[in-house]
mmCIF file with all atom_site columns, C-alpha atoms in Angstrom:
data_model
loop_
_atom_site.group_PDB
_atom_site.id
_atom_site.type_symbol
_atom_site.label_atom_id
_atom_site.label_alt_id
_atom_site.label_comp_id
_atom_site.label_asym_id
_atom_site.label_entity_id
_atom_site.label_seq_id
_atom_site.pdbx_PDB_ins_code
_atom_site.Cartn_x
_atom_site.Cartn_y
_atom_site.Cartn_z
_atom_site.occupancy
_atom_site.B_iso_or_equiv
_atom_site.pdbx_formal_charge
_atom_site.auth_seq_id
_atom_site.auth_comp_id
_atom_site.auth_asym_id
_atom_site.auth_atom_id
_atom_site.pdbx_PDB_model_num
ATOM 1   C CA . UNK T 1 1   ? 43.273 5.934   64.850 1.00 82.00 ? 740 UNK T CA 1
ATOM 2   C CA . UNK T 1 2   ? 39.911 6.685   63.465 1.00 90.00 ? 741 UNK T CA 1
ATOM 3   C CA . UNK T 1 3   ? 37.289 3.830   64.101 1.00 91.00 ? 742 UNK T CA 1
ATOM 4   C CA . UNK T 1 4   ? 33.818 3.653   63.026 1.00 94.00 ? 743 UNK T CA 1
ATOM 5   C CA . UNK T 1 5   ? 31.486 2.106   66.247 1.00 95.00 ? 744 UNK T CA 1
ATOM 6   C CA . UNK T 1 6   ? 29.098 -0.612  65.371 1.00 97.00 ? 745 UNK T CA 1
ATOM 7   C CA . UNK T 1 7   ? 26.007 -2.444  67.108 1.00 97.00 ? 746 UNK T CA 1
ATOM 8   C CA . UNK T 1 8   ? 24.356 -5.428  66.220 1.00 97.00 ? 747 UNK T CA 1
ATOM 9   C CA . UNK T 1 9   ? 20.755 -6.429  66.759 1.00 92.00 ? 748 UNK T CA 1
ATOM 10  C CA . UNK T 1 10  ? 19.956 -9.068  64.342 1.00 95.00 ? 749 UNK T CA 1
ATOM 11  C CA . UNK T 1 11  ? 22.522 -11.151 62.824 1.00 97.00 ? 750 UNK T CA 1
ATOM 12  C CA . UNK T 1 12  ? 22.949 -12.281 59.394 1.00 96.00 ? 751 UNK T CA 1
ATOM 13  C CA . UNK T 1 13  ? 25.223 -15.599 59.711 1.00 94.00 ? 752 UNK T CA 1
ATOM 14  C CA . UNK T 1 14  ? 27.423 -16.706 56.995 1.00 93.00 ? 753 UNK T CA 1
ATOM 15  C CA . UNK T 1 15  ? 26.017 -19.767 55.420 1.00 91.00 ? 754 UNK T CA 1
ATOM 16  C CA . UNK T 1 16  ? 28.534 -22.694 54.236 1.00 93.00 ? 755 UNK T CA 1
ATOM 17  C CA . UNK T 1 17  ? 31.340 -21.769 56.535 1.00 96.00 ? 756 UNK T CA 1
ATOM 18  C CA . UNK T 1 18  ? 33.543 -24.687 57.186 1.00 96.00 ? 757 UNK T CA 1
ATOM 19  C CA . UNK T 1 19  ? 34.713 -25.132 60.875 1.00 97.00 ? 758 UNK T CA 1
ATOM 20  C CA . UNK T 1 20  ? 32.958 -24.673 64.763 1.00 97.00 ? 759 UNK T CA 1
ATOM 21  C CA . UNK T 1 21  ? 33.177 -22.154 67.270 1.00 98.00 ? 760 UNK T CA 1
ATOM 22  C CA . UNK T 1 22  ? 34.881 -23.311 70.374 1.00 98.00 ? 761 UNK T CA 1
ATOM 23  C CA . UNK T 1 23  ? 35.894 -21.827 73.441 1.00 98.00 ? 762 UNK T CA 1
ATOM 24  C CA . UNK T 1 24  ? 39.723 -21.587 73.997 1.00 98.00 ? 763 UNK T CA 1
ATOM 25  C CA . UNK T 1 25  ? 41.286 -23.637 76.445 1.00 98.00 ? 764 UNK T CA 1
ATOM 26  C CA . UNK T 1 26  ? 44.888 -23.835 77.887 1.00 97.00 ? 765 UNK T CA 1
ATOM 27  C CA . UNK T 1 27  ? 45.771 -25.888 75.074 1.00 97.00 ? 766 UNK T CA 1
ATOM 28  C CA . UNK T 1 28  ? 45.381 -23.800 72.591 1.00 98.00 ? 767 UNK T CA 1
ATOM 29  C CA . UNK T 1 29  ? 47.662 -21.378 74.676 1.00 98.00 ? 768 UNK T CA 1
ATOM 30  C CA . UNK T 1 30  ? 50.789 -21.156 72.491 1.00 98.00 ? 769 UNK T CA 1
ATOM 31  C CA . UNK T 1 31  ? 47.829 -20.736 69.317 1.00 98.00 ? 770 UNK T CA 1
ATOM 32  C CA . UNK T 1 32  ? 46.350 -17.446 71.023 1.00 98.00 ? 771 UNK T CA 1
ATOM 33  C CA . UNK T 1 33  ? 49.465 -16.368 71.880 1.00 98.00 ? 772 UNK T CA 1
ATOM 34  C CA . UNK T 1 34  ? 50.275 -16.601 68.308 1.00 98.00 ? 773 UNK T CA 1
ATOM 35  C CA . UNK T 1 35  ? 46.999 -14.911 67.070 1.00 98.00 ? 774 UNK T CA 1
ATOM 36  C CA . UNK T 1 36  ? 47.634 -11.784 69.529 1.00 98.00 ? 775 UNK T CA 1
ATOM 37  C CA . UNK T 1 37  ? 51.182 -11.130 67.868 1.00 98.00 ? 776 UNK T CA 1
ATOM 38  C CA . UNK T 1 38  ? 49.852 -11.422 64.343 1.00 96.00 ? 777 UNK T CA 1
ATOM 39  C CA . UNK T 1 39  ? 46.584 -9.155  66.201 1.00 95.00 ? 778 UNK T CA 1
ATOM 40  C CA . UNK T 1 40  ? 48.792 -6.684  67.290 1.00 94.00 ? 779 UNK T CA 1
ATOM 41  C CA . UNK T 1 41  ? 50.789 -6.133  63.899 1.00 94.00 ? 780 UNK T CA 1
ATOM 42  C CA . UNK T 1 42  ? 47.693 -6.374  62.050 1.00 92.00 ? 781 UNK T CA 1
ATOM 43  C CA . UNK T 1 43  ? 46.068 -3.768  64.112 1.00 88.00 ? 782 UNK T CA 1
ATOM 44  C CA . UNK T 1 44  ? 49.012 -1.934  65.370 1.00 89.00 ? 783 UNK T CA 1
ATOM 45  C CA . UNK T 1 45  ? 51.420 -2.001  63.479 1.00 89.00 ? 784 UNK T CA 1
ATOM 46  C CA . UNK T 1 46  ? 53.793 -3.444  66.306 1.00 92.00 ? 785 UNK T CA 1
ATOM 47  C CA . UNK T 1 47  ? 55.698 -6.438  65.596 1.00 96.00 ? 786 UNK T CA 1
ATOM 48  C CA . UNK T 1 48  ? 56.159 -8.515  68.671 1.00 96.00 ? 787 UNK T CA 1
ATOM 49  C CA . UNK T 1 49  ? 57.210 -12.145 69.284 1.00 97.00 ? 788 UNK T CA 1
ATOM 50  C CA . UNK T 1 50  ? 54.592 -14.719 70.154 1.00 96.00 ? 789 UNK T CA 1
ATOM 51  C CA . UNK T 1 51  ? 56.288 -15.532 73.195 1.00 97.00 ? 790 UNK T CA 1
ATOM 52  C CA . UNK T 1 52  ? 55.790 -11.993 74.430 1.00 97.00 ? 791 UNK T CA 1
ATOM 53  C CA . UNK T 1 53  ? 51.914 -12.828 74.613 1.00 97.00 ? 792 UNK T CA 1
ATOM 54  C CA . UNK T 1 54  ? 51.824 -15.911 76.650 1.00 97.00 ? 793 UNK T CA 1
ATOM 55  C CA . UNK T 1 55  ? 50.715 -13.955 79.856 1.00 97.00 ? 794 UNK T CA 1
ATOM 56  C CA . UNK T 1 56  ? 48.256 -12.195 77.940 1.00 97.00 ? 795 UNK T CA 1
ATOM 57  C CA . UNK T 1 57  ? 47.332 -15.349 76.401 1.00 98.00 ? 796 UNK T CA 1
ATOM 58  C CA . UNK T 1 58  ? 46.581 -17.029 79.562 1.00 98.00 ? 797 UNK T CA 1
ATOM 59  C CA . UNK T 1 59  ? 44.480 -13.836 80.813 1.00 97.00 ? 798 UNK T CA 1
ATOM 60  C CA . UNK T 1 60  ? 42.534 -14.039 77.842 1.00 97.00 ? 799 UNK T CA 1
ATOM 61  C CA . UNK T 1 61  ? 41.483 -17.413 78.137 1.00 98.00 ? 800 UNK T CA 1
ATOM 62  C CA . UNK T 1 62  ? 41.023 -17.150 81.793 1.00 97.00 ? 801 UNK T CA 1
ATOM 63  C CA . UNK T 1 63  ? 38.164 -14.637 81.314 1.00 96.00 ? 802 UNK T CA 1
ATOM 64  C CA . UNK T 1 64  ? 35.841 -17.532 79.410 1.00 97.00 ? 803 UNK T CA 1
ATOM 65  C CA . UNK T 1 65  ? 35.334 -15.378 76.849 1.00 97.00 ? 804 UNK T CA 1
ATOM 66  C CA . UNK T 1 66  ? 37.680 -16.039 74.012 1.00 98.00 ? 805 UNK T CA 1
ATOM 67  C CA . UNK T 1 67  ? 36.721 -18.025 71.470 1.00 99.00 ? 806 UNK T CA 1
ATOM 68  C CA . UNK T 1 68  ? 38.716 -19.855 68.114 1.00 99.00 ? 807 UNK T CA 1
ATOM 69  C CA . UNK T 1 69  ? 37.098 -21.104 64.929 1.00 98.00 ? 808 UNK T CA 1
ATOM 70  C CA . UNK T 1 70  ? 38.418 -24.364 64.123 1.00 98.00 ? 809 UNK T CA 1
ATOM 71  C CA . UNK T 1 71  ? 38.984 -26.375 61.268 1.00 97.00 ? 810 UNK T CA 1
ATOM 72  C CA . UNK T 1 72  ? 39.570 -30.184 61.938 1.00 96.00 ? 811 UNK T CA 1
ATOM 73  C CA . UNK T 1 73  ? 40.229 -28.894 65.118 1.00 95.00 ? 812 UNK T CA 1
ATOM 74  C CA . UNK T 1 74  ? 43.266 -26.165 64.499 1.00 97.00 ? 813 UNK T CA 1
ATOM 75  C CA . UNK T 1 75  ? 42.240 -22.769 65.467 1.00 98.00 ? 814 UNK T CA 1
ATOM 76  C CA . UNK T 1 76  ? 41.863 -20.470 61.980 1.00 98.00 ? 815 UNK T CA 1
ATOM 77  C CA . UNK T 1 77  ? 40.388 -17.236 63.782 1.00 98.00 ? 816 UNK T CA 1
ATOM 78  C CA . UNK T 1 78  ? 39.532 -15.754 67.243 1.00 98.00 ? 817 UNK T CA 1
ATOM 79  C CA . UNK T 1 79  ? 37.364 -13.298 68.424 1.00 98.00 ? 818 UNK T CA 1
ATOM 80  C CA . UNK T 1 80  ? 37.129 -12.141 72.043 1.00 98.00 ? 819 UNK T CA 1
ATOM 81  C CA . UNK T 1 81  ? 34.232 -10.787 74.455 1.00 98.00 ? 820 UNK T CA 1
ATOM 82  C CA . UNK T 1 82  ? 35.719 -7.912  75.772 1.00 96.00 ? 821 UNK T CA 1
ATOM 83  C CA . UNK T 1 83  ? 32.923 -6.406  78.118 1.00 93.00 ? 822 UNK T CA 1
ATOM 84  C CA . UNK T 1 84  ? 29.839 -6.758  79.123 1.00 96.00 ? 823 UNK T CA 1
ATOM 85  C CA . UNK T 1 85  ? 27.337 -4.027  80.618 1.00 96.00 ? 824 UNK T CA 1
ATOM 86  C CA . UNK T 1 86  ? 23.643 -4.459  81.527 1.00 96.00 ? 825 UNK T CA 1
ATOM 87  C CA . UNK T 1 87  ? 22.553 -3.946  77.979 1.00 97.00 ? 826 UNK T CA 1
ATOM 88  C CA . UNK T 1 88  ? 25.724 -4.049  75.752 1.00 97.00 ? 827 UNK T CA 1
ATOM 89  C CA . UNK T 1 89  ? 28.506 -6.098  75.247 1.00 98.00 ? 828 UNK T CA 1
ATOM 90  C CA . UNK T 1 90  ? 31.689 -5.159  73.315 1.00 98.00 ? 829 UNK T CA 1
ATOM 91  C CA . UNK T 1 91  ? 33.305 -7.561  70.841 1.00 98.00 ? 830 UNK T CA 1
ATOM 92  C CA . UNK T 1 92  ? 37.097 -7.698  70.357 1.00 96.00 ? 831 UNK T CA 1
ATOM 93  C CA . UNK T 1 93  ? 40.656 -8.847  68.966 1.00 96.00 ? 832 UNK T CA 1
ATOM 94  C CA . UNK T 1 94  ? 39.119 -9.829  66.024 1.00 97.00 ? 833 UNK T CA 1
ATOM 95  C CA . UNK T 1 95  ? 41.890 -11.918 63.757 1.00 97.00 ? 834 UNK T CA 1
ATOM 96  C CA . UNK T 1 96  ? 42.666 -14.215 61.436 1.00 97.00 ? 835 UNK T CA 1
ATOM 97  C CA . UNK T 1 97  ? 46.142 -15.422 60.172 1.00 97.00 ? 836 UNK T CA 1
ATOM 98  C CA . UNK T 1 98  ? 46.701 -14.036 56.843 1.00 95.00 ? 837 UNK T CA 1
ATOM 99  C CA . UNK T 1 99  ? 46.952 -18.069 55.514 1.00 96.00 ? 838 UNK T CA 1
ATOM 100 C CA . UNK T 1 100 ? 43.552 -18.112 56.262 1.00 97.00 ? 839 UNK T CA 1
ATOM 101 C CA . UNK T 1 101 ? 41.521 -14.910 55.436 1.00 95.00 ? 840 UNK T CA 1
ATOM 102 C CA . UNK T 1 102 ? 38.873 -14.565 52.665 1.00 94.00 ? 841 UNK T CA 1
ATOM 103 C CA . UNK T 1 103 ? 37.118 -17.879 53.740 1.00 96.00 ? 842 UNK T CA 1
ATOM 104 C CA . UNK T 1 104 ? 34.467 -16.429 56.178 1.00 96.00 ? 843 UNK T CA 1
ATOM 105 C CA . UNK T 1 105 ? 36.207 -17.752 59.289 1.00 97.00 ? 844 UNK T CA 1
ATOM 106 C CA . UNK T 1 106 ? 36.648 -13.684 61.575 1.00 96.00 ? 845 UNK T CA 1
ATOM 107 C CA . UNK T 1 107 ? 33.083 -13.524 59.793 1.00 97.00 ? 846 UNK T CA 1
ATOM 108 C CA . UNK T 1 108 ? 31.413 -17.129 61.092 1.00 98.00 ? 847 UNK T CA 1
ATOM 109 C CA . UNK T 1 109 ? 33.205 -16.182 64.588 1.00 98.00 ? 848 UNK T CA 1
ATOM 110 C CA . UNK T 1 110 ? 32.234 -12.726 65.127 1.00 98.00 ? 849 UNK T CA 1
ATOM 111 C CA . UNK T 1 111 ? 28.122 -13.994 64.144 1.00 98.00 ? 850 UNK T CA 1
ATOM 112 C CA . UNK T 1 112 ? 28.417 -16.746 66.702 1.00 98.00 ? 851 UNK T CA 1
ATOM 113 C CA . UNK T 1 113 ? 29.390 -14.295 69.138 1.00 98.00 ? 852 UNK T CA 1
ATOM 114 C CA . UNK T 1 114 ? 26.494 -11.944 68.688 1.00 98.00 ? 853 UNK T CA 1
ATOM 115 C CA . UNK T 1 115 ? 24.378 -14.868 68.524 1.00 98.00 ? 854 UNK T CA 1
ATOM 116 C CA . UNK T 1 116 ? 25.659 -15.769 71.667 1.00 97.00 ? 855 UNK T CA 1
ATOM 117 C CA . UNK T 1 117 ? 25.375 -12.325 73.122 1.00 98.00 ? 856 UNK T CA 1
ATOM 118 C CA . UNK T 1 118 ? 21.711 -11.609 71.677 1.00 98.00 ? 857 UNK T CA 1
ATOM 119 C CA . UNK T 1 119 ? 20.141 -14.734 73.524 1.00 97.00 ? 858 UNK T CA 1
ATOM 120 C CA . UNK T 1 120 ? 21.441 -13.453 76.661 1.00 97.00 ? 859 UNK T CA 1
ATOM 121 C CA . UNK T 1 121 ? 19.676 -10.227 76.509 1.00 97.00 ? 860 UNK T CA 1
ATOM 122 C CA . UNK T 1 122 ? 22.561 -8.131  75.397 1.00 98.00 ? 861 UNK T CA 1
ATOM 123 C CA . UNK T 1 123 ? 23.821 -5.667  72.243 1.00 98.00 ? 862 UNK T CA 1
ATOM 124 C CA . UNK T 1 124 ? 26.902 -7.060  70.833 1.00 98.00 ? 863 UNK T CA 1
ATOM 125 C CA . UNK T 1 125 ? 28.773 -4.252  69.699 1.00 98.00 ? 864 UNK T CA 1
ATOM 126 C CA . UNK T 1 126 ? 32.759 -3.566  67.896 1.00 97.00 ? 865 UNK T CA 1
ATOM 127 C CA . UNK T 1 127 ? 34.918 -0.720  67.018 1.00 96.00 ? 866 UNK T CA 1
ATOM 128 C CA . UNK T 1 128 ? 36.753 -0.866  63.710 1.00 95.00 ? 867 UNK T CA 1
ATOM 129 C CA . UNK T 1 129 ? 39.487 0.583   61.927 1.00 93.00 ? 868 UNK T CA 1
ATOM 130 C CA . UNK T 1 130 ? 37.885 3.011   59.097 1.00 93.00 ? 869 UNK T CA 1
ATOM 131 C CA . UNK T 1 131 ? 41.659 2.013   57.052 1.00 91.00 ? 870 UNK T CA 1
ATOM 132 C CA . UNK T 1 132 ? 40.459 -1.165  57.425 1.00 91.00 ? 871 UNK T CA 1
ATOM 133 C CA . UNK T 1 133 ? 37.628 -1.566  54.673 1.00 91.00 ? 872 UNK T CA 1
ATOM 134 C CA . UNK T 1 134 ? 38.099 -5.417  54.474 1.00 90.00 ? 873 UNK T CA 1
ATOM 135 C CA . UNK T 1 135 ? 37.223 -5.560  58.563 1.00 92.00 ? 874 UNK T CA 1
ATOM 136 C CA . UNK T 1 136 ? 34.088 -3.029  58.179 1.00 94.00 ? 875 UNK T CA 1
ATOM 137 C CA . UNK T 1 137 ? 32.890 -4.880  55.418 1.00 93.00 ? 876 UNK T CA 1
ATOM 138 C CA . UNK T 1 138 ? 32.685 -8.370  57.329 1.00 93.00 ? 877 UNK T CA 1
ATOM 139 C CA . UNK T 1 139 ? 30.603 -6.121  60.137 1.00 97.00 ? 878 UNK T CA 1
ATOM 140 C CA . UNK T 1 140 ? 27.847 -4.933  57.932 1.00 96.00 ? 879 UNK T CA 1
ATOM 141 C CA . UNK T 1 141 ? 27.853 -7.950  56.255 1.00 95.00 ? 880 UNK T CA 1
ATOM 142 C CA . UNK T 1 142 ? 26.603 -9.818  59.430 1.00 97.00 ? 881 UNK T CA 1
ATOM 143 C CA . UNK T 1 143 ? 25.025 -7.130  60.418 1.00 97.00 ? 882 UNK T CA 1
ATOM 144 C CA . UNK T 1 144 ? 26.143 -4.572  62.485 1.00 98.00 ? 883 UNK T CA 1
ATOM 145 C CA . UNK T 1 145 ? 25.114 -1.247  61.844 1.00 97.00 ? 884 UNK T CA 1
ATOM 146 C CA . UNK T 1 146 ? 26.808 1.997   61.971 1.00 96.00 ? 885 UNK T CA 1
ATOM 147 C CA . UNK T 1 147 ? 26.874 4.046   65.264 1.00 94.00 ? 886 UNK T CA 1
ATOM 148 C CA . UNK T 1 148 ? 29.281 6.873   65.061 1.00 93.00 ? 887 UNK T CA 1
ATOM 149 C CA . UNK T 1 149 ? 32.984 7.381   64.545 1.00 94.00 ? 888 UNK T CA 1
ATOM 150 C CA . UNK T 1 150 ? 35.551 7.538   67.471 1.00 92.00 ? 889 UNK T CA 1
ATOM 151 C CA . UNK T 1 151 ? 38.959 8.466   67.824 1.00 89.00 ? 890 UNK T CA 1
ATOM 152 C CA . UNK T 1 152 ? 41.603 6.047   69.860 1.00 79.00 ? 891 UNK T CA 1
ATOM 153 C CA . UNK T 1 153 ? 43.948 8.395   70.736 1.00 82.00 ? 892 UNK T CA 1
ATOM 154 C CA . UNK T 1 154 ? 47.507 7.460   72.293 1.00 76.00 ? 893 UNK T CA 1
ATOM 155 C CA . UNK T 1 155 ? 49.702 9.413   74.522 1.00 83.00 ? 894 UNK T CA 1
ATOM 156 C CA . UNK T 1 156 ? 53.058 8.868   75.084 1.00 78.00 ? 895 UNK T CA 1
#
């Protein structure tokens, strides 16, 4: 897969965007474990069942670093903290249910996080899929900037 690397130094947030970041708890396990299936199809292209992602569920929101945009308190998107280094920090499993796309939720999430990540000191920064114009679009839109292409390669 070819991805296009992004960083973000100042961030453009959405304006009128319904719903509040929140950090994900243990009740909002079966949700995330939910949202990583759908993640993993979306991304992947592998189907798996929800239940499947429980343990990575729990991992996730273990960490402290996952985080759901909510709408009268039902998660709608997530968006995950992956890594942090002394002067970066890497953004990840971006996703939103396909019920709820085109409403600025992956984009409201993803500009909290920076916003997050800037006032500690740090570069937020994201791979994304260059098939995936829709995804690179929401990027430079709050703005992340290009940074150079990578290849994820997979061996077998």
């Amino acid at each position: 897969m070819m991805m296009e690397s992004y960083v973000c130094s100042e961030v453009r947030k959405p304006a009128h965007v319904e719903g509040i970041l929140h950090l994900a708890t243990r009740q909002h396990l079966e949700k995330v474990a939910e949202f990583l299936a759908g993640f993993s199809e979306a991304a992947y292209g592998v189907k798996v069942e929800p239940s499947s992602q429980i343990s990575a569920a729990e991992s996730a929101i273990e960490t402290g670093n996952l985080y759901l945009w909510l709408i009268d308190g039902h998660p709608v998107s997530m968006a995950n903290i992956a890594h942090r280094s002394p002067r970066h920090a890497r953004i990840n499993a971006v996703y939103t249910p396909s019920a709820f796309r085109k409403k600025g939720y992956a984009t409201a999430v993803v500009a909290e996080l920076c916003s997050i990540l800037i006032s500690e000191g740090l570069n937020p920064m994201l791979y994304a899929d260059l098939k995936n114009p829709d995804a690179n679009k929401v990027y430079q839109n709050i703005g992340f900037v290009k940074s150079g292409q990578v290849a994820d390669i997979k061996f077998k």
